[in-house]
Amino acid sequence: MKSRLGILLWIVTLCQFLLVPLTYLFSRDTNTTGHNRFIVPGLVVVKLKPPTGNLERSSLMGTLVSQYGVEQVEQLFPYQKYQSSAEREVHDLSRIYRLTVPQSSDVEKICAELNTRSDMEYAEPVYLHQTEEIPNDTYYNYQQHLPQIAAEQAWDVAKGDTSIVIAIIDTGVDWDHPDLAENVWINHGEMLDGTDTDDNGYVDDIRGWDWVDGATDPSTGEDGDVEDNDPMDFDGHGTHVAGIAGAVTDNGAGVASVSWNCAIMPLRVGWASPSSSVGAFVRSDWAAQAFRYAADNGAQVANYSAGNSQIILEGARYAFDVGVVIVTSAGNGNDEIGDPLSLASYGLSVAAVNDVDEKASYSTYGEWVSVSAPGGDVGSGGRRDIFSTVFDNRYAWYEGTSMASPVVAGLAGLVKAQHPDWSNADVVFQIINTADNIDHLNPQYAGKLGSGRINAYRAVTEPFFEPDPHIILTSTTIDDAVGGNNDGVTNPGERLSLIVELMNNMGNASNVMINLILDDPSIEIIDGTSSIGLITGLRDLDNNRTDNASDPLVLQIDALALPHRVQGTIQLTADNYYETYDLHFAISPSVLLVDDEELDGEQYYISVLDSLGISFDYWDRNLNNTPSNLSSYSTVIWFCEWTFPSLNDSDRNVIQNYLDGGGHLFLSGQDIGWDLCDSTGTTFIASGGLSKDFYEDYLHAQYILDTSDYSLLNGVQGDPIGHGLSFSVYQPGRDPENQYPDEINPIDGSQSIFNYPNGNSGAVRYGGDYRTVFFGFGGYEAIVEPDVRFTVMGRVLDWLNGLQISHQPLKDTYNFEGDYDIQVSVQSVVQPVDKVELYWDIDSDLPFNEKITMNHTGDGVYEGSIPAQPLGTEIRYTILVQTASGYYAPLIINSFNVEEDVTPPTFDTVHEIANSMSKTGPYQLSALITDNADLGVDTNSVTFYYSSEGVEDSLQMVKGSTDDQYEVTFTGNYSYGDTLDYYLSARDNAVHPNKGISSTYQLIIGYEGFENGLGQWDADSLTWGLEQGNSHSGGYHVSDSPGCNYLPGTNAALTLLSPLDISSADSVDLSFWTRYRLQPGNRGNGYVEVSTDNGQNWNQVGSTIVGIATGWKQIQVSLTDYAGLDEVLLRFRLWSDSTASSNYDGWLIDDIQIVEVVQTGIPEIAAEDAVPDQFYLSQNFPNPFNPETNIRYQLKVRGPVAITIHNALGQRVKTVVNEVQPAGRYTVIWNGESDSGAMVGSGIYFLRMETPGFVQTRKMVFLK
């Protein structure tokens, strides 16, 4: 079952409440992080820019009512008081409002539109965030986490007390729990008299506050109706958190807490959902108000263990500035995506470890994490969870970063109690500085679990020291306003300002300097150093961010710079501090790469685009939300990997607008079809089915099947993208059980690119008013073969932009007097060609020094010339093609030399002769032969040389149907078991011709390894076929039931098409390698059979194949009874009776060999004219072999001969022949025995023949 169903169940359960009136009808948020969150319909939070006054009396109010139907406006922080005008300037919460709009409104769209207004600081939905516990009812010894963090030793030094208050911003607290009641915070300034006695804006808030109001879906018996002064928990999450941080300790009952009796302030901002799959929710606007309440009412620590957003940051930042330590959970996403509060300087973010300090299996991680703490993890091999209090006076084990966070909050309370004069920053620094580094236990997450697992004893015993800075590069901006055309795009010839924004979230940084390092010949650094000076840290958040706008780094782009992605380094130095950051930006980008996934899949795209010379901008969808500027790019590549939602409403709207404007989109990702089209899909449910309309109307694809049975796709013949390509798919980074290649069909004018073996499509393309390429089989990165991935990306980009570019690169030349003419054909069917330019130089460095606009001579042909150059010059050039939409075709840099040719032709591709079961042929070979120089290959010199059994011959090869292709066809009269060695040679047309010789290849007569298909066999199409992988040798073997089990009532044969001619043989042996699983009891048998009457009658040879052989084994069958016949048919037949089980794999066969054997030591032909005219040692047969192999050799004169076998170290292991023999042909057999009589081991051996004046060696392989 798919893990995505967890998401599905949450939404399905919530949607069931459509049957009754609901205040909260949730929709899934578009931001995928370790915290799951949902959007509250009908509510929007906005923060206005100063100096906006009362919103209700402003002109903006009329716009909100008329345009969005705003029904109610509320100040979110109505009782805010400020100590000074400076404080108000920093924390002006009076500008934050909660707007009520009709529940049917598209809240995300409203926020997106409001965020474009100049008077709006931000607008966001009101979120429901899931809490972070993972309930588990497996019980272990309780409170392992306390000795793990050395709490017992710490309590010998310091203990907390109720003067230190830890706010629990959660689902409430069971404040009368016997193990919590004594530590529950009491508001001594408030009286239970129905009034706001302490004038803090809350009536009768004697022990905290409950903001939950109007929630009609809480669990039975839970308070969800009215905001009140009773923060009682019902879910148990908040109570569990409170017990970890501040349970009554040393009271002889229950559990102990890290803080040893610090007070806990219950602040209820969430409730328990009736769905156990969902757990509990907290609401973002209430959480923000709770942070302010905690700060205004004396809390020194606040713990928050759920997702967060911009409005929560407002409340948390306010609390931190007042002096509160803000502790938050990192998340349970098992990824590196942090929530805003975790990423904020003042958020003490906590990852979870198990009880042996290994990262918990669920915990989010990243370089932004502050520390780690025990969070429980039964899932990592039966480890313990965290034991603590829960609702209704009970106790339970939970796990999650929600449990790790209050462990740290409790330690913060303990440290604050020991040092009441310390600031909140001091407390944070002390906890971080005294944690135990656990990178050695988590090498995969080194540097991503904070400074380590917290150590309470060290925190209360080690002296305080000011921490080093920790500076984060938050953004880089390329400004072309002054030295360029101010279009925001980096273009050749522009002078640019590089502005870097930095944030320091630890100790102060002094004497900060920024240095720019670039190794790009297209860019000159005019000013590579910026002086920043001081960047304050956590103690002064108003000044811990800065940039170098007043002293920017300055770059000059060369006027002849080609479009490409620039890679460099920003080096940061300060007193006792050094850091480097990667820098990337694009020159003349025409492609936008949108990363809409959580893993590291972007590297598959970036590496290929860089290799293709494509200049592109990169957009991280998880950090920046939906991109809005797609129209600035000719092509958009958008990849989703395996993320839900695949494309939310905002994404689809932006893509639709882009395509409606004639855009070009390449979209890929696993399960997009399921997510957008299936009735159980995450996005289908959230969109009410509109996502399926987008899928069919814009991608022009019909979703058929969620999980294909196939992992192989084949390109459609003649398709501009798929033709000639085949590949396997596997979504990287995902387990085998999480592979879901969709099957789809093209509709409404689209075409299939790649098909599964069953004929259904895995990828489609559409070319109409816009162009799309959609991969449904998974992400582009799921293509297993790297060379195919590279080819596919280039073809996709060319097709999307309607470009076909053809150019024959210039070769080396001896011409040093005349110009070098260059021609290119450019066919563009989508956009007109804007320009075709030739760049060239002779200095071997980029950028190119010369640029020529090529002339259009008609029919898409462009021409240009490079002036003549002296001998010894290397000339490099490239052709830049740009369409009217701004797309630059992939760049290829070519080079040629002006020099005398001394390089022979090369044999780029030799299509070897397939091993054959035919003794006479015809045998065919083709080769691609090229020369480096412009004079080319001498077509009359291309020769095929071959030899067998000491007989040599040659044939001239002829030109094939394409340039540089040569072919030869020949026949022969060979014996089964003969080997034919061959090679090719060719000369060029140089003044002094150069001769090239290919490698030597081998053809074996009477051998079938199934590497070239089943062309020599008649195979029952319903049964026998090829299987790939786990073969005896090579990549393929044959099976009676490929990919499945054989069926009852099977009677199917694999028959050799051409009959065997063994008329001249004295004896004949057949050998083959096999493995099988056949049902015992005569219900599944394999037979080897021959026929001498053209298939009318068949006779079994050898033993029946029965039972099970899981490993490959060799079987030898004698055909000597049929020697002398010239028409012998051979077949392999599987038979099963009608009652056979269908649970058996059947019969697999590989490496079939037929050998005509001559009696050992006796010349094959005694006639005088048959005496060999040379010495020769044939390749042994079979090879590899087990249990024995035939060794054939020939002598042209009488004399001593030695046939010996040596191991890979050169040591002789066997003397097969050592005697004087007359001239003739001989065959001997070696069974793998050494001279000592022991069997040799599996491996490579060398067969050596030595006679006076002649030595020859062959390699052979013995398999046990």
CSV table of C-alpha atoms in Angstrom, one decimal, residues 213-493:
chain,number,residue,atom,x,y,z
A,213,ASP,CA,-13.9,28.8,19.0
A,214,GLY,CA,-16.5,27.5,16.6
A,215,ALA,CA,-14.9,24.1,15.8
A,216,THR,CA,-17.8,21.8,15.1
A,217,ASP,CA,-15.7,18.7,14.5
A,218,PRO,CA,-13.9,18.2,17.8
A,219,SER,CA,-14.0,14.8,19.4
A,220,THR,CA,-17.0,13.9,21.4
A,221,GLY,CA,-17.0,15.7,24.8
A,222,GLU,CA,-14.3,18.1,23.8
A,223,ASP,CA,-14.8,21.9,24.2
A,224,GLY,CA,-14.8,23.3,20.7
A,225,ASP,CA,-17.5,26.0,20.8
A,226,VAL,CA,-16.4,29.1,22.6
A,227,GLU,CA,-13.1,30.8,23.4
A,228,ASP,CA,-12.8,30.7,27.2
A,229,ASN,CA,-10.5,30.5,30.2
A,230,ASP,CA,-10.4,26.7,30.4
A,231,PRO,CA,-7.4,25.3,28.4
A,232,MET,CA,-8.2,21.7,29.3
A,233,ASP,CA,-6.7,19.1,26.9
A,234,PHE,CA,-8.7,16.3,25.3
A,235,ASP,CA,-6.4,15.0,22.6
A,236,GLY,CA,-3.5,14.2,25.0
A,237,HIS,CA,-0.8,15.7,22.8
A,238,GLY,CA,-0.5,18.9,24.8
A,239,THR,CA,-0.6,17.1,28.1
A,240,HIS,CA,2.1,14.7,26.9
A,241,VAL,CA,4.3,17.6,25.9
A,242,ALA,CA,3.6,19.4,29.3
A,243,GLY,CA,4.6,16.3,31.2
A,244,ILE,CA,7.9,16.0,29.4
A,245,ALA,CA,8.8,19.6,30.0
A,246,GLY,CA,7.3,20.2,33.5
A,247,ALA,CA,5.7,17.3,35.3
A,248,VAL,CA,5.8,17.4,39.0
A,249,THR,CA,9.1,15.8,40.0
A,250,ASP,CA,10.3,14.0,43.1
A,251,ASN,CA,6.7,13.5,44.3
A,252,GLY,CA,6.8,9.8,44.7
A,253,ALA,CA,4.4,9.1,41.8
A,254,GLY,CA,4.1,9.3,38.0
A,255,VAL,CA,6.9,10.7,35.9
A,256,ALA,CA,9.7,13.2,36.3
A,257,SER,CA,10.3,16.2,34.0
A,258,VAL,CA,13.5,17.6,32.6
A,259,SER,CA,13.0,21.0,34.2
A,260,TRP,CA,12.4,19.6,37.7
A,261,ASN,CA,9.2,21.5,38.6
A,262,CYS,CA,9.2,24.6,36.4
A,263,ALA,CA,5.7,25.9,35.9
A,264,ILE,CA,3.7,25.1,32.8
A,265,MET,CA,1.4,27.6,31.2
A,266,PRO,CA,-1.5,25.9,29.3
A,267,LEU,CA,-2.4,27.7,26.1
A,268,ARG,CA,-4.9,25.8,24.0
A,269,VAL,CA,-4.9,26.6,20.3
A,270,GLY,CA,-6.0,23.2,18.9
A,271,TRP,CA,-8.3,20.3,19.3
A,272,ALA,CA,-8.5,16.6,18.6
A,273,SER,CA,-9.9,15.5,15.3
A,274,PRO,CA,-12.3,12.6,15.4
A,275,SER,CA,-10.2,10.9,12.8
A,276,SER,CA,-7.3,8.9,14.3
A,277,SER,CA,-5.5,9.3,11.0
A,278,VAL,CA,-5.4,13.0,11.4
A,279,GLY,CA,-4.7,13.3,15.2
A,280,ALA,CA,-4.8,16.9,16.4
A,281,PHE,CA,-4.9,20.3,14.8
A,282,VAL,CA,-3.7,23.8,15.9
A,283,ARG,CA,-4.8,27.0,14.2
A,284,SER,CA,-2.1,29.5,13.0
A,285,ASP,CA,-3.9,32.7,14.1
A,286,TRP,CA,-4.6,31.3,17.6
A,287,ALA,CA,-1.0,30.1,17.9
A,288,ALA,CA,0.3,33.6,17.1
A,289,GLN,CA,-2.0,35.1,19.8
A,290,ALA,CA,-0.8,32.5,22.2
A,291,PHE,CA,2.9,33.5,21.7
A,292,ARG,CA,2.0,37.1,22.5
A,293,TYR,CA,0.0,36.0,25.6
A,294,ALA,CA,2.9,33.9,26.9
A,295,ALA,CA,5.3,36.8,26.5
A,296,ASP,CA,3.0,39.4,28.1
A,297,ASN,CA,2.2,37.1,31.0
A,298,GLY,CA,5.6,36.2,32.2
A,299,ALA,CA,6.6,33.0,30.4
A,300,GLN,CA,10.4,32.6,30.0
A,301,VAL,CA,10.1,29.5,27.6
A,302,ALA,CA,7.5,28.6,25.0
A,303,ASN,CA,7.2,25.2,23.4
A,304,TYR,CA,5.4,24.9,20.1
A,305,SER,CA,5.3,21.5,18.3
A,306,ALA,CA,3.3,21.9,15.1
A,307,GLY,CA,3.6,23.5,11.7
A,308,ASN,CA,3.8,27.3,11.3
A,309,SER,CA,3.5,30.2,8.9
A,310,GLN,CA,4.1,33.9,8.6
A,311,ILE,CA,1.5,34.9,11.2
A,312,ILE,CA,3.0,32.5,13.7
A,313,LEU,CA,6.4,34.1,13.1
A,314,GLU,CA,4.9,37.5,14.1
A,315,GLY,CA,3.8,36.1,17.5
A,316,ALA,CA,7.0,34.1,18.1
A,317,ARG,CA,9.3,37.0,17.1
A,318,TYR,CA,7.4,39.3,19.5
A,319,ALA,CA,7.8,36.7,22.3
A,320,PHE,CA,11.5,36.3,21.7
A,321,ASP,CA,12.1,40.1,21.7
A,322,VAL,CA,10.3,40.2,25.1
A,323,GLY,CA,12.7,37.6,26.4
A,324,VAL,CA,11.1,34.2,25.8
A,325,VAL,CA,13.1,31.2,24.6
A,326,ILE,CA,11.2,29.8,21.5
A,327,VAL,CA,11.5,26.0,21.2
A,328,THR,CA,10.0,24.3,18.2
A,329,SER,CA,9.9,20.8,16.7
A,330,ALA,CA,11.8,20.3,13.4
A,331,GLY,CA,9.1,18.1,11.9
A,332,ASN,CA,8.4,14.5,11.1
A,333,GLY,CA,8.9,14.6,7.3
A,334,ASN,CA,12.2,12.6,7.2
A,335,ASP,CA,13.5,15.3,4.8
A,336,GLU,CA,15.4,18.6,4.9
A,337,ILE,CA,12.5,20.9,4.5
A,338,GLY,CA,12.1,23.2,7.5
A,339,ASP,CA,9.1,25.3,8.6
A,340,PRO,CA,9.5,29.1,8.8
A,341,LEU,CA,9.8,29.1,12.6
A,342,SER,CA,12.5,26.4,12.5
A,343,LEU,CA,14.4,28.4,9.9
A,344,ALA,CA,14.1,31.7,11.9
A,345,SER,CA,17.1,32.9,13.8
A,346,TYR,CA,15.2,32.9,17.1
A,347,GLY,CA,13.6,29.4,16.7
A,348,LEU,CA,15.5,26.8,18.7
A,349,SER,CA,14.6,23.9,16.3
A,350,VAL,CA,14.8,20.4,17.6
A,351,ALA,CA,15.3,17.2,15.6
A,352,ALA,CA,14.6,13.8,17.2
A,353,VAL,CA,17.0,10.9,17.9
A,354,ASN,CA,16.3,7.5,19.3
A,355,ASP,CA,17.6,6.1,22.6
A,356,VAL,CA,21.0,5.4,21.1
A,357,ASP,CA,21.5,8.8,19.6
A,358,GLU,CA,20.7,7.8,16.0
A,359,LYS,CA,18.4,10.1,14.0
A,360,ALA,CA,14.8,9.0,14.5
A,361,SER,CA,13.5,7.4,11.4
A,362,TYR,CA,10.8,10.0,11.0
A,363,SER,CA,12.7,13.2,12.0
A,364,THR,CA,13.3,16.1,9.7
A,365,TYR,CA,16.9,17.2,9.5
A,366,GLY,CA,19.0,19.9,8.0
A,367,GLU,CA,21.8,22.4,8.5
A,368,TRP,CA,19.2,24.8,10.0
A,369,VAL,CA,18.5,22.4,12.9
A,370,SER,CA,19.7,23.8,16.3
A,371,VAL,CA,20.0,20.7,18.5
A,372,SER,CA,18.6,17.1,18.8
A,373,ALA,CA,16.9,15.4,21.7
A,374,PRO,CA,15.3,12.1,22.4
A,375,GLY,CA,11.9,11.7,20.7
A,376,GLY,CA,11.3,8.0,20.7
A,377,ASP,CA,11.5,5.7,17.7
A,378,VAL,CA,9.9,2.3,17.9
A,379,GLY,CA,10.3,2.1,14.1
A,380,SER,CA,14.1,2.1,14.2
A,381,GLY,CA,14.5,-1.4,15.4
A,382,GLY,CA,12.3,-1.6,18.5
A,383,ARG,CA,13.7,1.4,20.3
A,384,ARG,CA,11.9,3.1,23.2
A,385,ASP,CA,9.3,5.9,22.9
A,386,ILE,CA,8.9,8.8,25.3
A,387,PHE,CA,6.7,8.1,28.4
A,388,SER,CA,4.7,11.0,29.8
A,389,THR,CA,1.3,12.3,31.0
A,390,VAL,CA,-1.8,12.3,28.9
A,391,PHE,CA,-5.5,13.4,29.3
A,392,ASP,CA,-7.7,12.0,32.0
A,393,ASN,CA,-4.9,11.3,34.6
A,394,ARG,CA,-3.3,8.7,32.4
A,395,TYR,CA,0.2,8.0,31.0
A,396,ALA,CA,1.3,6.9,27.5
A,397,TRP,CA,4.3,6.4,25.2
A,398,TYR,CA,4.4,8.7,22.2
A,399,GLU,CA,7.1,9.4,19.6
A,400,GLY,CA,7.9,12.4,17.4
A,401,THR,CA,9.7,15.6,17.2
A,402,SER,CA,6.8,16.9,19.3
A,403,MET,CA,8.3,14.8,22.1
A,404,ALA,CA,11.9,15.9,21.5
A,405,SER,CA,11.0,19.6,21.5
A,406,PRO,CA,9.7,19.7,25.2
A,407,VAL,CA,12.8,17.9,26.3
A,408,VAL,CA,14.7,20.9,25.1
A,409,ALA,CA,12.1,23.3,26.5
A,410,GLY,CA,12.5,21.6,29.9
A,411,LEU,CA,16.2,22.0,29.7
A,412,ALA,CA,15.8,25.7,28.8
A,413,GLY,CA,13.7,26.1,32.0
A,414,LEU,CA,16.3,24.3,34.1
A,415,VAL,CA,19.1,26.6,32.8
A,416,LYS,CA,17.0,29.7,33.2
A,417,ALA,CA,16.2,28.7,36.8
A,418,GLN,CA,20.0,28.3,37.5
A,419,HIS,CA,20.8,31.6,35.8
A,420,PRO,CA,17.7,33.8,36.2
A,421,ASP,CA,19.7,36.9,35.0
A,422,TRP,CA,20.6,35.3,31.7
A,423,SER,CA,18.9,36.5,28.6
A,424,ASN,CA,16.9,34.1,26.4
A,425,ALA,CA,19.8,34.3,23.9
A,426,ASP,CA,22.2,33.2,26.6
A,427,VAL,CA,20.0,30.2,27.4
A,428,VAL,CA,19.9,29.2,23.7
A,429,PHE,CA,23.6,29.6,23.3
A,430,GLN,CA,24.3,27.5,26.4
A,431,ILE,CA,22.1,24.6,25.2
A,432,ILE,CA,23.6,24.6,21.7
A,433,ASN,CA,27.2,25.0,22.9
A,434,THR,CA,27.0,22.1,25.4
A,435,ALA,CA,25.3,19.5,23.2
A,436,ASP,CA,27.2,16.2,22.5
A,437,ASN,CA,28.2,15.9,18.9
A,438,ILE,CA,26.6,12.7,17.4
A,439,ASP,CA,27.8,13.0,13.8
A,440,HIS,CA,29.9,9.9,14.2
A,441,LEU,CA,26.7,8.0,14.9
A,442,ASN,CA,24.9,9.6,12.0
A,443,PRO,CA,27.4,10.0,9.2
A,444,GLN,CA,24.6,10.3,6.6
A,445,TYR,CA,23.3,13.3,8.5
A,446,ALA,CA,26.6,14.9,9.6
A,447,GLY,CA,26.0,18.6,10.3
A,448,LYS,CA,22.3,18.2,9.9
A,449,LEU,CA,21.3,17.3,13.5
A,450,GLY,CA,22.3,20.6,15.0
A,451,SER,CA,25.3,20.9,17.4
A,452,GLY,CA,24.3,17.5,18.8
A,453,ARG,CA,22.1,15.7,21.3
A,454,ILE,CA,21.5,18.0,24.3
A,455,ASN,CA,23.4,17.3,27.5
A,456,ALA,CA,21.7,18.6,30.6
A,457,TYR,CA,24.7,18.1,32.9
A,458,ARG,CA,27.0,20.0,30.6
A,459,ALA,CA,24.4,22.7,30.2
A,460,VAL,CA,24.4,23.4,34.0
A,461,THR,CA,28.1,22.9,34.7
A,462,GLU,CA,30.1,24.3,31.8
A,463,PRO,CA,31.0,28.0,31.9
A,464,PHE,CA,29.2,30.2,29.4
A,465,PHE,CA,31.1,31.4,26.4
A,466,GLU,CA,30.1,33.7,23.5
A,467,PRO,CA,29.4,31.5,20.5
A,468,ASP,CA,30.9,32.0,17.1
A,469,PRO,CA,28.8,33.5,14.4
A,470,HIS,CA,26.6,31.4,12.2
A,471,ILE,CA,26.0,33.4,9.0
A,472,ILE,CA,23.5,32.2,6.4
A,473,LEU,CA,23.3,33.5,2.9
A,474,THR,CA,19.6,34.2,2.5
A,475,SER,CA,19.6,35.6,-1.1
A,476,THR,CA,21.6,36.9,-4.0
A,477,THR,CA,20.4,39.5,-6.4
A,478,ILE,CA,21.9,40.4,-9.8
A,479,ASP,CA,21.2,44.0,-10.6
A,480,ASP,CA,21.6,45.3,-14.2
A,481,ALA,CA,19.9,48.6,-13.6
A,482,VAL,CA,23.1,50.7,-14.0
A,483,GLY,CA,25.4,48.7,-16.2
A,484,GLY,CA,22.8,46.9,-18.3
A,485,ASN,CA,19.3,47.3,-19.8
A,486,ASN,CA,17.5,47.0,-16.5
A,487,ASP,CA,15.4,44.0,-17.7
A,488,GLY,CA,16.5,41.8,-14.8
A,489,VAL,CA,18.2,39.3,-17.2
A,490,THR,CA,22.0,38.9,-17.4
A,491,ASN,CA,23.0,39.5,-20.9
A,492,PRO,CA,26.4,39.7,-22.8
A,493,GLY,CA,28.1,43.0,-22.5
